[in-house]
Coordinates of C-alpha atoms and ligand atoms in Angstrom, one line a residue:
X12 CA -27.8 18.0 25.5
X13 CA -24.2 16.9 26.4
X14 CA -23.3 13.8 25.1
X15 CA -21.9 11.7 27.8
X16 CA -19.4 8.5 26.5
X17 CA -20.0 5.7 28.7
X18 CA -17.1 2.3 27.8
X19 CA -19.7 0.3 27.5
X20 CA -21.8 2.2 25.4
X21 CA -18.9 2.7 23.0
X22 CA -18.3 -1.0 22.8
X23 CA -21.8 -1.7 22.1
X24 CA -21.7 0.6 19.0
X25 CA -18.9 -1.3 18.1
X26 CA -20.5 -4.5 18.3
X27 CA -23.4 -3.1 15.6
X28 CA -20.7 -2.0 13.4
X29 CA -19.3 -5.6 13.3
X30 CA -22.7 -6.9 12.5
X31 CA -23.4 -4.5 9.5
X32 CA -20.1 -5.1 8.5
X33 CA -21.1 -5.6 4.8
X34 CA -19.7 -4.6 1.5
X35 CA -21.6 -4.0 -1.0
X36 CA -20.8 -5.3 -3.9
X37 CA -21.1 -2.0 -6.2
X38 CA -18.5 0.8 -6.5
X39 CA -15.8 -1.0 -5.4
X40 CA -12.1 0.4 -4.9
X41 CA -10.1 -1.0 -7.6
X42 CA -7.1 0.3 -6.6
X43 CA -6.1 0.2 -3.2
X44 CA -2.6 1.6 -1.7
X45 CA -1.9 0.8 1.9
X46 CA 0.8 2.7 3.9
X47 CA 1.6 -0.4 6.6
X48 CA 2.6 1.3 9.5
X49 CA 3.3 0.6 13.2
X50 CA 5.3 -2.9 13.2
X51 CA 8.0 -1.3 15.3
X52 CA 5.8 0.1 17.8
X53 CA 3.5 -3.0 17.6
X54 CA 6.8 -4.7 19.0
X55 CA 7.5 -2.0 21.2
X56 CA 4.2 -2.5 23.3
X57 CA 4.9 -6.2 23.5
X58 CA 8.3 -5.7 24.8
X59 CA 9.6 -7.1 21.6
X60 CA 12.3 -6.3 19.2
X61 CA 11.2 -4.3 16.6
X62 CA 12.1 -7.0 14.0
X63 CA 9.4 -9.4 15.5
X64 CA 6.8 -6.3 14.8
X65 CA 8.2 -6.6 11.0
X66 CA 7.8 -10.4 10.6
X67 CA 4.4 -10.1 12.3
X68 CA 3.3 -7.2 9.5
X69 CA 4.7 -9.6 6.9
X70 CA 2.5 -12.4 8.1
X71 CA -0.4 -9.8 7.8
X72 CA 0.0 -9.4 4.0
X73 CA -1.4 -12.4 3.4
X74 CA -4.3 -12.2 5.2
X75 CA -5.1 -8.5 3.3
X76 CA -4.3 -9.7 0.1
X77 CA -6.8 -12.4 0.7
X78 CA -9.8 -10.2 1.7
X79 CA -8.6 -7.7 -1.5
X80 CA -9.0 -10.5 -3.8
X81 CA -12.3 -11.2 -2.1
X82 CA -13.6 -7.9 -3.0
X83 CA -12.4 -8.1 -6.7
X84 CA -9.9 -5.3 -6.0
X85 CA -8.0 -5.2 -9.0
X86 CA -4.6 -3.5 -7.5
X87 CA -2.7 -3.6 -3.9
X88 CA 0.2 -1.6 -3.8
X89 CA 1.6 -1.9 -0.4
X90 CA 4.5 0.6 1.1
X91 CA 7.0 -2.2 2.4
X92 CA 9.9 0.3 2.3
X93 CA 10.6 4.0 1.1
X94 CA 13.4 5.5 0.0
X95 CA 13.7 7.7 3.4
X96 CA 14.0 4.0 5.5
X97 CA 17.6 3.7 4.3
X98 CA 18.2 6.0 7.4
X99 CA 17.1 3.2 9.8
X100 CA 20.0 1.0 11.8
X101 CA 21.9 -1.4 9.3
X102 CA 20.4 -4.4 11.3
X103 CA 17.0 -3.4 10.9
X104 CA 17.3 -2.6 7.3
X105 CA 19.5 -5.7 6.2
X106 CA 15.9 -7.6 8.1
X107 CA 13.6 -5.7 6.3
X108 CA 15.3 -6.2 2.9
X109 CA 15.0 -10.2 3.8
X110 CA 11.8 -9.8 4.2
X111 CA 10.4 -10.6 0.9
X112 CA 12.5 -13.0 0.3
X113 CA 10.6 -14.8 3.6
X114 CA 7.3 -13.8 2.1
X115 CA 7.7 -15.2 -1.0
X116 CA 9.3 -18.5 0.4
X117 CA 6.4 -19.2 2.4
X118 CA 3.2 -17.8 0.2
X119 CA 4.2 -17.7 -3.1
X120 CA 2.7 -21.3 -4.1
X121 CA -0.4 -19.8 -2.5
X122 CA -0.6 -16.8 -4.1
X123 CA -0.3 -18.4 -7.2
X124 CA -3.4 -20.6 -6.4
X125 CA -5.1 -17.6 -6.1
X126 CA -3.9 -16.1 -9.6
X127 CA -2.3 -13.3 -8.1
X128 CA 0.2 -11.1 -10.1
X129 CA 3.5 -9.6 -7.9
X130 CA 4.7 -6.4 -9.5
X131 CA 7.1 -3.5 -7.6
X132 CA 7.4 -0.1 -8.0
X133 CA 10.6 1.6 -6.2
X134 CA 14.0 2.0 -7.8
X135 CA 14.5 -2.0 -7.7
X136 CA 18.4 -1.9 -9.3
X137 CA 19.8 -0.9 -6.2
X138 CA 18.3 -3.6 -4.2
X139 CA 20.3 -6.4 -2.7
X140 CA 21.4 -9.2 -4.7
X141 CA 19.4 -11.5 -2.5
X142 CA 16.3 -9.5 -2.4
X143 CA 16.2 -8.6 -5.9
X144 CA 16.6 -12.3 -7.0
X145 CA 13.7 -13.5 -5.0
X146 CA 11.6 -10.7 -6.0
X147 CA 12.4 -11.2 -9.8
X148 CA 11.5 -15.1 -9.7
X149 CA 8.4 -14.3 -8.1
X150 CA 7.4 -12.0 -11.0
X151 CA 8.3 -13.9 -13.1
X152 CA 6.8 -17.0 -12.0
X153 CA 3.5 -14.8 -11.9
X154 CA 3.7 -12.2 -14.9
X155 CA 1.1 -14.6 -16.9
X156 CA -1.8 -14.3 -14.1
X157 CA -4.4 -11.8 -14.2
X158 CA -6.3 -11.8 -10.9
X159 CA -5.0 -9.5 -8.3
X160 CA -1.9 -7.4 -9.2
X161 CA -0.2 -7.0 -5.5
X162 CA 2.3 -4.5 -6.2
X163 CA 5.2 -4.1 -3.6
X164 CA 6.2 -0.4 -3.2
X165 CA 10.1 -1.3 -2.6
X166 CA 12.7 1.3 -2.1
X167 CA 10.1 3.4 -3.1
X168 CA 9.9 7.7 -3.1
X169 CA 7.5 9.2 -4.6
X170 CA 9.8 12.8 -5.3
X171 CA 12.4 10.4 -6.8
X172 CA 9.9 8.6 -9.0
X173 CA 8.9 12.1 -10.3
X174 CA 12.3 13.5 -10.8
X175 CA 13.4 10.4 -12.5
X176 CA 10.1 10.5 -14.9
X177 CA 11.0 14.0 -15.2
X178 CA 14.8 12.9 -16.5
X179 CA 13.4 10.5 -18.7
X180 CA 10.9 12.6 -20.5
X181 CA 12.9 15.2 -21.1
X182 CA 15.6 13.1 -22.7
X183 CA 12.8 11.6 -25.0
X184 CA 11.0 15.0 -26.3
X185 CA 14.6 15.8 -26.8
X186 CA 15.2 12.9 -28.9
X187 CA 12.1 13.4 -30.8
X188 CA 12.9 17.0 -30.8
X189 CA 8.9 17.1 -29.6
X190 CA 8.2 20.5 -27.7
X191 CA 8.1 20.7 -24.2
X192 CA 4.8 22.9 -24.8
X193 CA 3.1 20.2 -25.6
X194 CA 3.2 18.4 -22.4
X195 CA 0.0 16.6 -20.8
X196 CA -0.6 15.6 -17.3
X197 CA -1.2 12.2 -18.9
X198 CA 1.8 12.0 -21.1
X199 CA 3.5 12.7 -17.7
X200 CA 2.0 10.0 -16.0
X201 CA 3.0 7.7 -18.4
X202 CA 6.7 8.2 -16.7
X203 CA 5.7 7.0 -13.6
X204 CA 6.1 3.7 -12.4
X205 CA 2.2 3.2 -11.7
X206 CA 1.8 4.0 -16.1
X207 CA 0.2 0.8 -16.3
X208 CA -1.6 0.8 -12.6
X209 CA -3.2 4.0 -12.4
X210 CA -4.2 5.8 -9.2
X211 CA -5.1 4.4 -6.0
X212 CA -9.0 4.8 -5.2
X213 CA -8.4 4.4 -1.5
X214 CA -5.1 5.0 0.1
X215 CA -5.5 3.3 3.7
X216 CA -2.9 4.3 6.4
X217 CA -2.3 2.6 9.6
X218 CA -0.4 3.2 13.1
X219 CA -2.3 6.9 13.2
X220 CA 0.1 9.0 11.7
X221 CA -1.8 11.2 9.2
X222 CA 1.0 11.9 6.6
X223 CA 1.7 10.8 3.0
X224 CA 5.4 10.0 4.1
X225 CA 6.5 11.0 0.3
X226 CA 4.0 8.3 -1.4
X227 CA 1.9 8.4 -4.4
X228 CA 2.0 11.8 -4.4
X229 CA 0.8 12.2 -8.1
X230 CA -0.9 9.6 -8.1
X231 CA -3.3 9.9 -5.0
X232 CA -4.3 13.8 -6.2
X233 CA -8.1 12.7 -6.3
X234 CA -7.6 9.2 -3.8
X235 CA -10.0 8.7 -0.5
X236 CA -7.6 8.6 2.4
X237 CA -8.7 6.5 5.3
X238 CA -6.9 6.4 8.5
X239 CA -6.7 3.7 11.7
X240 CA -4.7 3.6 14.7
X241 CA -4.5 0.2 14.4
X242 CA -0.6 -0.8 13.9
X243 CA -0.2 -2.9 10.7
X244 CA 0.3 -6.2 12.8
X245 CA -3.0 -5.7 14.2
X246 CA -5.1 -4.4 11.0
X247 CA -7.3 -6.8 9.8
X248 CA -10.0 -8.5 7.7
X249 CA -12.9 -6.4 9.5
X250 CA -10.7 -3.1 9.4
X251 CA -10.2 -3.7 5.8
X252 CA -13.7 -4.0 5.3
X253 CA -14.5 -1.2 7.0
X254 CA -12.4 0.7 4.7
X255 CA -14.1 -0.1 1.8
X256 CA -17.7 0.4 3.6
X257 CA -16.3 3.7 4.5
X258 CA -14.9 4.0 0.7
X259 CA -18.8 3.1 -0.7
X260 CA -20.3 6.0 1.1
X261 CA -18.2 8.5 0.3
X262 CA -19.2 11.0 -3.0
X263 CA -15.7 11.6 -5.2
X264 CA -16.5 14.7 -6.7
X265 CA -12.9 15.3 -8.6
X266 CA -14.0 19.1 -8.4
X267 CA -17.3 18.7 -9.9
X268 CA -20.4 19.7 -7.9
Ligands
IPE1 C1 6.3 0.1 9.2 O1 6.7 0.1 10.5 C2 7.2 -1.0 8.2 C3 8.3 0.2 7.2 C4 8.4 1.2 7.5 C5 9.3 -0.8 6.9 P1 7.9 1.1 11.1 O2 8.9 0.3 11.3 O3 7.7 2.2 10.5 O4 7.1 1.0 13.0 P2 7.0 2.2 13.5 O5 6.1 3.2 12.8 O6 8.2 2.6 14.3 O7 5.8 1.7 14.6
IPE2 C1 6.1 4.8 5.7 O1 6.4 4.7 7.3 C2 6.8 3.8 4.7 C3 6.5 2.7 5.2 C4 5.0 2.2 5.5 C5 7.1 1.5 4.0 P1 8.0 5.4 8.4 O2 7.4 4.6 9.1 O3 8.7 5.4 7.6 O4 7.0 7.4 7.7 P2 7.6 8.0 8.6 O5 9.1 8.4 9.0 O6 6.4 7.8 10.2 O7 6.7 9.5 8.2
MG3 MG1 6.4 3.9 11.0

């Protein structure tokens, strides 16, 4: 029999979903990565300039950090600026580079209270001085916290990371006079920004785009992916918990049976 989709039926099932939105305490992802996409389109839909979407997106970060912490996520990696985002118009780049400063000015006390540790991945040295200063200070001030690691991917590009890692590794092997034939996957992973963070268990992308956009290519070999049409500023605790529940219902096989 053909199923006819009626709007009121759709709404009913969504409400049921909401009632059942209960995250179990076992089998939670330790490392969640998010491609926070759709700020521009969120603003565009409202007739606002793109930067208004970025501002709204920034405020959303705190909400998601809180819910991730609530569910004992150990590492939350957020894609904030890619190595390809330098292609954007200068005023937008300038605004995006000010956002971490504003975010930390506004929320650092709360993050400290929640025992969050701020870290970054990406090429840090080439960031504007004011961005570096604010982020470095947040890293220093939270370095002894042992709660959730808020890992911001800032000027991050997976291919750059891999090539950089290869260069350093070849140099080290040369220095030690070690044969490259002895190289293992585990050894190479030590040359990536994520060496101490491990691979993401769950990767979320907002805004309806179904691609990685140069994010954690090596690390996501066996990551569970979760996509939503919601733009990042509309992504909320409910959707985050929905992603966790879906993750809990998946069977990770890693090639086994
Ligand atoms: C994500 O939103 C934020 C960054 C990439 C910095 P976008 O700015 O990519 O928003 P869309 O994809 O154009 O809607
Ligand atoms: C990915 O989003 C980068 C960030 C969210 C920081 P983009 O908006 O840059 O990705 P594309 O261009 O749509 O692939
Ligand atoms: Mg985008």
